[in-house]
Coordinates of C-alpha atoms in Angstrom, one line a residue:
M801 CA 36.4 -1.6 11.6
A802 CA 36.8 -4.9 10.9
T803 CA 35.9 -7.5 8.5
M804 CA 32.9 -8.8 10.3
K805 CA 32.7 -13.0 9.1
V806 CA 29.0 -13.5 8.2
L807 CA 27.1 -17.0 7.7
V808 CA 24.1 -16.2 6.0
L809 CA 22.1 -19.5 5.9
G810 CA 19.9 -20.2 3.5
A811 CA 20.6 -19.2 -0.8
G812 CA 17.2 -18.7 -2.5
K813 CA 16.3 -15.0 -3.3
I814 CA 16.1 -14.1 -0.1
G815 CA 19.7 -15.3 1.0
S816 CA 21.1 -14.3 -1.6
M817 CA 19.8 -10.8 -1.7
I818 CA 21.6 -10.4 1.8
G819 CA 25.0 -12.3 0.2
T820 CA 24.7 -9.0 -2.7
L821 CA 24.0 -6.5 -1.0
L822 CA 27.0 -7.3 2.8
S823 CA 29.4 -8.2 0.0
E824 CA 29.7 -5.4 -2.2
T825 CA 30.3 -3.0 1.1
G826 CA 34.1 -5.0 1.3
D827 CA 33.4 -5.1 5.1
F828 CA 32.3 -7.7 5.5
A829 CA 33.3 -11.7 4.9
V830 CA 30.1 -13.7 3.2
T831 CA 29.9 -17.5 3.6
I832 CA 26.1 -18.6 1.9
G833 CA 25.1 -21.9 3.7
D834 CA 21.9 -23.7 2.4
R835 CA 22.8 -28.0 1.1
D836 CA 20.6 -27.7 -2.3
E837 CA 23.5 -27.5 -4.9
A838 CA 21.4 -25.5 -7.9
L839 CA 21.3 -22.5 -4.9
L840 CA 24.8 -23.2 -4.3
Y841 CA 26.3 -23.2 -7.6
R842 CA 23.6 -20.0 -9.1
A843 CA 25.1 -17.6 -5.3
E844 CA 28.9 -18.9 -6.9
H845 CA 28.2 -17.9 -10.1
A846 CA 27.0 -14.8 -8.5
G847 CA 30.3 -14.2 -7.1
L848 CA 29.0 -15.1 -3.1
R849 CA 31.3 -17.5 -1.2
V850 CA 29.1 -20.6 -0.7
T851 CA 29.3 -24.0 1.5
R852 CA 27.0 -26.8 1.8
V853 CA 26.0 -27.0 4.9
D854 CA 23.0 -29.4 6.1
V855 CA 20.4 -27.2 8.8
E856 CA 18.8 -30.7 10.1
D857 CA 22.0 -32.3 10.7
R858 CA 24.0 -30.6 14.3
D859 CA 27.4 -31.7 13.0
S860 CA 27.0 -29.7 9.5
L861 CA 25.7 -26.7 11.1
R862 CA 28.3 -26.6 13.4
A863 CA 30.7 -26.7 12.1
A864 CA 29.3 -24.5 8.8
M865 CA 29.5 -21.4 12.4
E866 CA 32.8 -22.2 13.4
G867 CA 35.3 -19.0 13.2
Q868 CA 31.8 -17.4 11.8
Q869 CA 30.5 -13.5 14.7
A870 CA 26.8 -13.6 13.0
V871 CA 24.6 -15.4 11.4
L872 CA 21.4 -14.8 9.7
S873 CA 19.0 -17.7 9.5
A874 CA 17.3 -16.3 5.8
C875 CA 16.2 -20.1 6.5
P876 CA 11.8 -20.8 6.4
F877 CA 10.3 -20.2 10.3
T878 CA 10.2 -24.4 11.4
L879 CA 14.3 -24.0 11.6
T880 CA 14.6 -21.0 13.7
P881 CA 15.0 -22.7 17.0
A882 CA 17.6 -24.9 15.3
I883 CA 19.0 -22.2 13.9
A884 CA 19.2 -19.9 17.1
T885 CA 20.0 -22.5 19.1
A886 CA 23.4 -23.1 17.6
A887 CA 24.9 -19.4 17.0
V888 CA 24.3 -19.3 20.2
A889 CA 26.8 -21.9 21.3
A890 CA 29.2 -20.3 18.7
G891 CA 28.9 -17.2 20.2
A892 CA 27.8 -15.2 17.3
H893 CA 25.3 -12.8 16.6
Y894 CA 21.6 -14.3 15.2
L895 CA 19.2 -12.1 13.5
D896 CA 16.5 -13.7 11.1
L897 CA 13.5 -12.8 9.2
T898 CA 10.4 -15.6 11.3
E899 CA 7.4 -13.5 11.7
D900 CA 6.1 -16.6 13.2
V901 CA 4.8 -16.3 16.9
A902 CA 5.9 -19.2 18.3
A903 CA 9.9 -19.2 16.5
T904 CA 10.4 -15.9 18.1
R905 CA 9.8 -16.8 21.5
K906 CA 12.2 -19.9 21.6
V907 CA 14.7 -17.6 20.2
K908 CA 13.7 -14.3 23.1
M909 CA 13.7 -17.4 25.1
L910 CA 17.5 -17.9 24.1
A911 CA 18.5 -14.4 24.6
E912 CA 18.2 -14.9 27.8
T913 CA 21.5 -17.0 29.0
A914 CA 23.2 -15.9 25.3
S915 CA 26.4 -13.4 25.5
T916 CA 25.7 -11.8 22.0
A917 CA 22.9 -10.2 20.5
L918 CA 19.9 -12.2 18.8
I919 CA 17.8 -10.9 16.8
P920 CA 14.9 -12.2 15.6
Q921 CA 11.8 -10.2 12.8
C922 CA 14.9 -8.1 10.4
G923 CA 12.9 -8.2 7.9
L924 CA 9.9 -6.3 6.2
A925 CA 6.8 -7.3 8.7
P926 CA 7.4 -7.5 11.3
G927 CA 10.9 -5.6 11.2
F928 CA 10.8 -2.4 9.0
I929 CA 6.7 -1.7 10.1
S930 CA 7.8 -2.2 14.0
I931 CA 10.9 0.7 13.6
V932 CA 8.1 2.6 12.1
G933 CA 5.9 2.8 14.2
H934 CA 7.6 2.7 16.9
D935 CA 8.6 5.4 15.7
L936 CA 5.4 7.1 15.9
A937 CA 3.8 6.3 18.2
R938 CA 7.0 7.8 21.4
R939 CA 5.9 11.2 19.3
F940 CA 2.5 11.1 20.7
D941 CA 1.3 12.5 25.0
E942 CA -1.3 10.1 24.7
L943 CA -1.6 7.7 21.7
H944 CA -5.1 6.3 20.4
N945 CA -5.1 4.2 17.4
L946 CA -2.0 2.7 15.8
H947 CA -2.3 1.3 11.9
L948 CA 0.4 -0.5 10.5
R949 CA -0.6 -1.6 7.2
V950 CA 2.5 -3.3 4.3
G951 CA 2.0 -4.8 1.4
A952 CA 4.1 -6.5 -1.6
L953 CA 2.0 -6.4 -4.5
P954 CA 3.2 -6.9 -8.6
Q955 CA 3.5 -3.2 -10.6
Y956 CA 1.5 -5.1 -13.1
P957 CA -1.7 -7.6 -12.4
T958 CA -3.0 -10.0 -14.6
N959 CA -4.6 -12.9 -12.4
A960 CA -7.5 -13.2 -10.8
L961 CA -5.2 -13.0 -7.7
K962 CA -3.7 -9.5 -8.3
Y963 CA -1.0 -11.5 -7.2
N964 CA 2.7 -12.4 -8.5
L965 CA 4.4 -15.1 -5.7
T966 CA 6.9 -13.0 -5.4
W967 CA 8.8 -14.4 -1.5
S968 CA 8.4 -17.4 0.5
T969 CA 5.4 -19.6 -0.1
D970 CA 5.8 -20.9 3.3
G971 CA 5.7 -16.7 5.5
L972 CA 2.8 -16.4 2.6
I973 CA 0.9 -19.2 4.0
N974 CA 1.5 -18.7 7.8
E975 CA 0.6 -15.4 7.9
Y976 CA -2.7 -15.9 6.1
C977 CA -3.9 -18.5 8.2
N978 CA -2.2 -18.1 12.2
P979 CA -4.0 -15.9 14.8
C980 CA -3.0 -12.0 14.8
E981 CA -2.3 -10.1 17.7
A982 CA -3.8 -7.2 18.1
I983 CA -4.7 -4.7 21.1
V984 CA -7.6 -4.0 21.1
D985 CA -9.8 -0.8 23.5
G986 CA -6.4 -1.1 25.0
R987 CA -6.2 -4.5 26.1
P988 CA -4.2 -6.9 24.0
H989 CA -6.4 -10.0 21.5
E990 CA -6.1 -12.4 18.9
V991 CA -7.9 -11.8 15.7
M992 CA -9.1 -13.8 12.7
P993 CA -6.5 -13.7 9.4
L994 CA -8.0 -12.6 6.6
E995 CA -11.0 -10.6 8.3
G996 CA -11.2 -6.7 8.7
D997 CA -11.8 -6.2 5.9
E998 CA -11.0 -1.8 5.1
R999 CA -10.4 -0.8 2.0
F1000 CA -8.0 3.1 1.1
A1001 CA -6.9 4.6 -1.8
L1002 CA -3.3 6.0 -2.4
D1003 CA -2.0 8.1 -5.6
G1004 CA -5.4 7.1 -7.1
V1005 CA -4.6 3.4 -6.9
D1006 CA -7.1 1.5 -4.6
Y1007 CA -6.5 -1.2 -2.1
E1008 CA -7.4 -3.5 0.5
A1009 CA -6.2 -5.1 3.9
F1010 CA -7.5 -7.2 6.2
N1011 CA -5.4 -9.1 8.7
T1012 CA -2.7 -11.1 8.3
S1013 CA -0.2 -12.9 11.7
G1014 CA 3.2 -12.4 12.2
G1015 CA 3.2 -8.6 10.8
L1016 CA 3.2 -6.5 14.1
G1017 CA 6.1 -9.0 15.4
S1018 CA 6.9 -7.5 19.7
L1019 CA 4.9 -4.6 18.7
C1020 CA 2.2 -5.8 21.4
E1021 CA 4.2 -6.5 24.5
T1022 CA 6.4 -2.6 23.5
L1023 CA 3.1 -0.9 23.9
A1024 CA 1.1 -2.4 26.2
G1025 CA -0.9 0.0 28.6
K1026 CA 0.6 2.5 26.2
V1027 CA -1.7 2.7 23.3
R1028 CA -6.0 2.1 23.2
N1029 CA -5.7 0.7 19.0
L1030 CA -3.0 -1.8 17.4
D1031 CA -3.1 -3.5 14.4
Y1032 CA -1.2 -5.1 11.6
K1033 CA -2.5 -5.9 8.1
T1034 CA -2.3 -7.2 4.9
V1035 CA -1.9 -4.9 1.8
R1036 CA -3.2 -5.8 -1.6
Y1037 CA -5.4 -5.2 -4.8
P1038 CA -9.0 -5.8 -4.4
G1039 CA -10.7 -8.9 -4.4
H1040 CA -7.4 -10.9 -3.2
R1041 CA -8.8 -11.1 -0.2
D1042 CA -12.1 -13.4 -0.9
I1043 CA -10.7 -15.6 -3.0
V1044 CA -8.0 -17.0 -1.0
R1045 CA -10.7 -17.5 2.1
L1046 CA -11.9 -19.4 -0.4
L1047 CA -9.3 -21.5 -1.0
I1048 CA -8.5 -21.3 3.3
R1049 CA -11.5 -22.2 4.6
D1050 CA -14.1 -23.2 2.0
L1051 CA -11.8 -25.4 0.6
R1052 CA -10.1 -26.3 3.5
L1053 CA -6.9 -25.9 1.6
G1054 CA -5.7 -24.2 5.3
E1055 CA -5.4 -27.1 6.9
R1056 CA -3.6 -28.9 4.2
R1057 CA -0.6 -25.6 4.1
H1058 CA 1.2 -29.3 1.5
L1059 CA -1.4 -28.7 -1.6
L1060 CA -2.5 -25.0 -1.2
K1061 CA 1.9 -25.3 -1.5
D1062 CA 2.0 -26.8 -4.8
V1063 CA -1.5 -25.1 -5.7
L1064 CA -0.2 -21.5 -5.3
E1065 CA 3.0 -22.6 -6.8
T1066 CA 2.1 -24.6 -9.9
A1067 CA 0.4 -21.6 -10.8
V1068 CA 1.2 -17.9 -8.9
P1069 CA 4.5 -16.8 -10.6
L1070 CA 6.6 -15.5 -9.9
T1071 CA 7.6 -11.5 -10.9
L1072 CA 10.5 -8.8 -10.2
Q1073 CA 8.5 -5.8 -11.5
D1074 CA 6.6 -5.6 -8.2
V1075 CA 6.5 -2.3 -5.4
V1076 CA 6.7 -2.7 -2.0
L1077 CA 4.2 -0.5 0.3
V1078 CA 4.3 0.7 3.5
L1079 CA 1.8 2.7 5.1
A1080 CA 1.8 4.1 9.1
T1081 CA -1.0 5.9 11.1
A1082 CA -0.6 7.0 14.3
T1083 CA -3.8 9.4 16.1
G1084 CA -3.8 10.7 19.2
M1085 CA -2.7 14.1 22.0
Q1086 CA 0.1 16.0 21.2
D1087 CA 0.2 19.6 23.0
G1088 CA -3.8 19.4 23.9
E1089 CA -4.5 18.7 20.0
L1090 CA -6.5 15.3 18.9
R1091 CA -3.5 14.8 16.3
Q1092 CA -3.1 12.8 12.5
E1093 CA 0.9 11.7 11.6
T1094 CA 1.4 9.3 8.6
F1095 CA 5.1 7.7 7.7
A1096 CA 4.4 6.2 3.6
T1097 CA 6.4 4.8 0.9
K1098 CA 6.6 2.7 -1.6
I1099 CA 9.9 0.2 -2.7
Y1100 CA 10.6 -0.5 -5.9
S1101 CA 12.2 -2.5 -7.9
K1102 CA 15.2 -2.4 -9.0
P1103 CA 19.4 -3.1 -10.4
I1104 CA 21.5 -3.6 -7.6
A1105 CA 25.0 -4.8 -8.4
G1106 CA 24.6 -5.4 -12.1
R1107 CA 21.4 -7.6 -11.8
T1108 CA 17.2 -6.6 -11.4
W1109 CA 16.0 -7.4 -7.8
S1110 CA 12.3 -7.7 -6.5
A1111 CA 11.8 -4.6 -4.1
I1112 CA 10.2 -7.4 -2.1
Q1113 CA 14.0 -8.9 -2.3
V1114 CA 16.0 -5.2 -1.7
T1115 CA 13.0 -4.3 1.2
T1116 CA 13.6 -7.6 3.3
A1117 CA 17.2 -8.4 2.8
A1118 CA 17.8 -4.0 3.3
G1119 CA 16.2 -4.0 6.7
I1120 CA 18.7 -7.3 7.9
C1121 CA 21.5 -5.9 7.1
A1122 CA 21.2 -2.6 8.1
V1123 CA 20.8 -4.0 11.5
L1124 CA 22.8 -5.9 10.9
D1125 CA 25.4 -2.8 10.3
L1126 CA 23.8 -0.5 13.1
L1127 CA 25.0 -3.4 15.4
R1128 CA 28.4 -3.7 14.5
E1129 CA 28.8 -0.4 14.1
G1130 CA 27.1 -0.6 18.3
S1131 CA 24.8 2.1 17.6
I1132 CA 22.3 -1.0 18.8
P1133 CA 22.4 -3.0 22.3
Q1134 CA 25.6 -6.1 22.2
A1135 CA 23.5 -8.9 23.2
G1136 CA 21.0 -10.0 24.7
F1137 CA 16.9 -10.0 23.0
I1138 CA 16.5 -7.2 21.4
R1139 CA 13.6 -5.8 19.6
Q1140 CA 13.5 -4.2 16.4
E1141 CA 11.4 -1.3 18.0
Q1142 CA 15.1 -0.6 19.9
V1143 CA 16.2 1.0 16.1
P1144 CA 16.0 4.0 15.8
L1145 CA 14.5 5.0 12.4
N1146 CA 16.1 8.2 11.8
A1147 CA 19.4 5.9 12.3
F1148 CA 18.3 3.3 9.8
L1149 CA 16.7 4.6 7.8
N1150 CA 21.1 7.4 7.0
N1151 CA 22.3 3.9 7.2
R1152 CA 24.2 2.7 4.1
F1153 CA 21.4 -0.3 3.6
G1154 CA 18.4 1.4 4.8
R1155 CA 18.2 4.4 2.4
H1156 CA 16.8 1.5 0.5
Y1157 CA 13.4 2.3 1.7
K1158 CA 13.9 5.9 0.6
G1159 CA 12.7 4.7 -2.4

């Protein structure tokens, strides 16, 4: 199979991980594009091919995509429409990591006339959790409840938030502030972020979970009329939600997101010592009996290519790389709008990139 030419836009924490995973195989000719010279320098120093691209400049974007077979966006969700539009015009497949509902709708509209595949939401949540959720759902003759829980957590929490920054601060704030999709009693609903607090324990560790935006991807649409109750919640250590709600609601920093971002990035340190928790539970009827099935896994930070990467970097990048690999192999549709739940779980987990989800 010929080498696939891939442009990865965004040379930050996730983009550099994507570039490393793909380049290590020898099956992808990867170029990392960004306008930040410091990020490009680090990527080039790590052995990756780089190019300067200003995503907000149409000509710069078009030139960078020339000759590329696939474009992967690891940029902020606000840039999704411009990148996807340019990828369609260039005749390249398009994949991204966005959790933003409005941006995904734009991608879906573009896919109606595209000759290539447009596959948004290829990360962890949305992304892998949608693949898991759909796999559980199809095992039931009658599906009552599907509850999806995901958290990227520090292994050694020390501050009052019991949290460290591990990925995009903009994406984190977006999830904490935007309305959340759910299905309640068989009907689609919008529920408030930071609500629906619940507690549970796994492997002797206590956690809390609460509503956040975007994690379901397109599952609400896919499972409409097929499930009574469907929801997605982010997992944190107990006490985190109350502090975040104080910041966003009581102090109204949700209305001044630029200020909230500055506060978080100034006060909350990054960490590579993290763990990603994935927990999905389905209940319903199987062979005339009420049954429950659960998928649970934990993924920890690990060394790859001589460097330690955080669990959220590995899982997010492995998600989009696995979907790209399956697209390259012809295992998923080659054109139009592709939902995450169209990716078979077994194919994903047995993929060379998807295997990182096995812990």
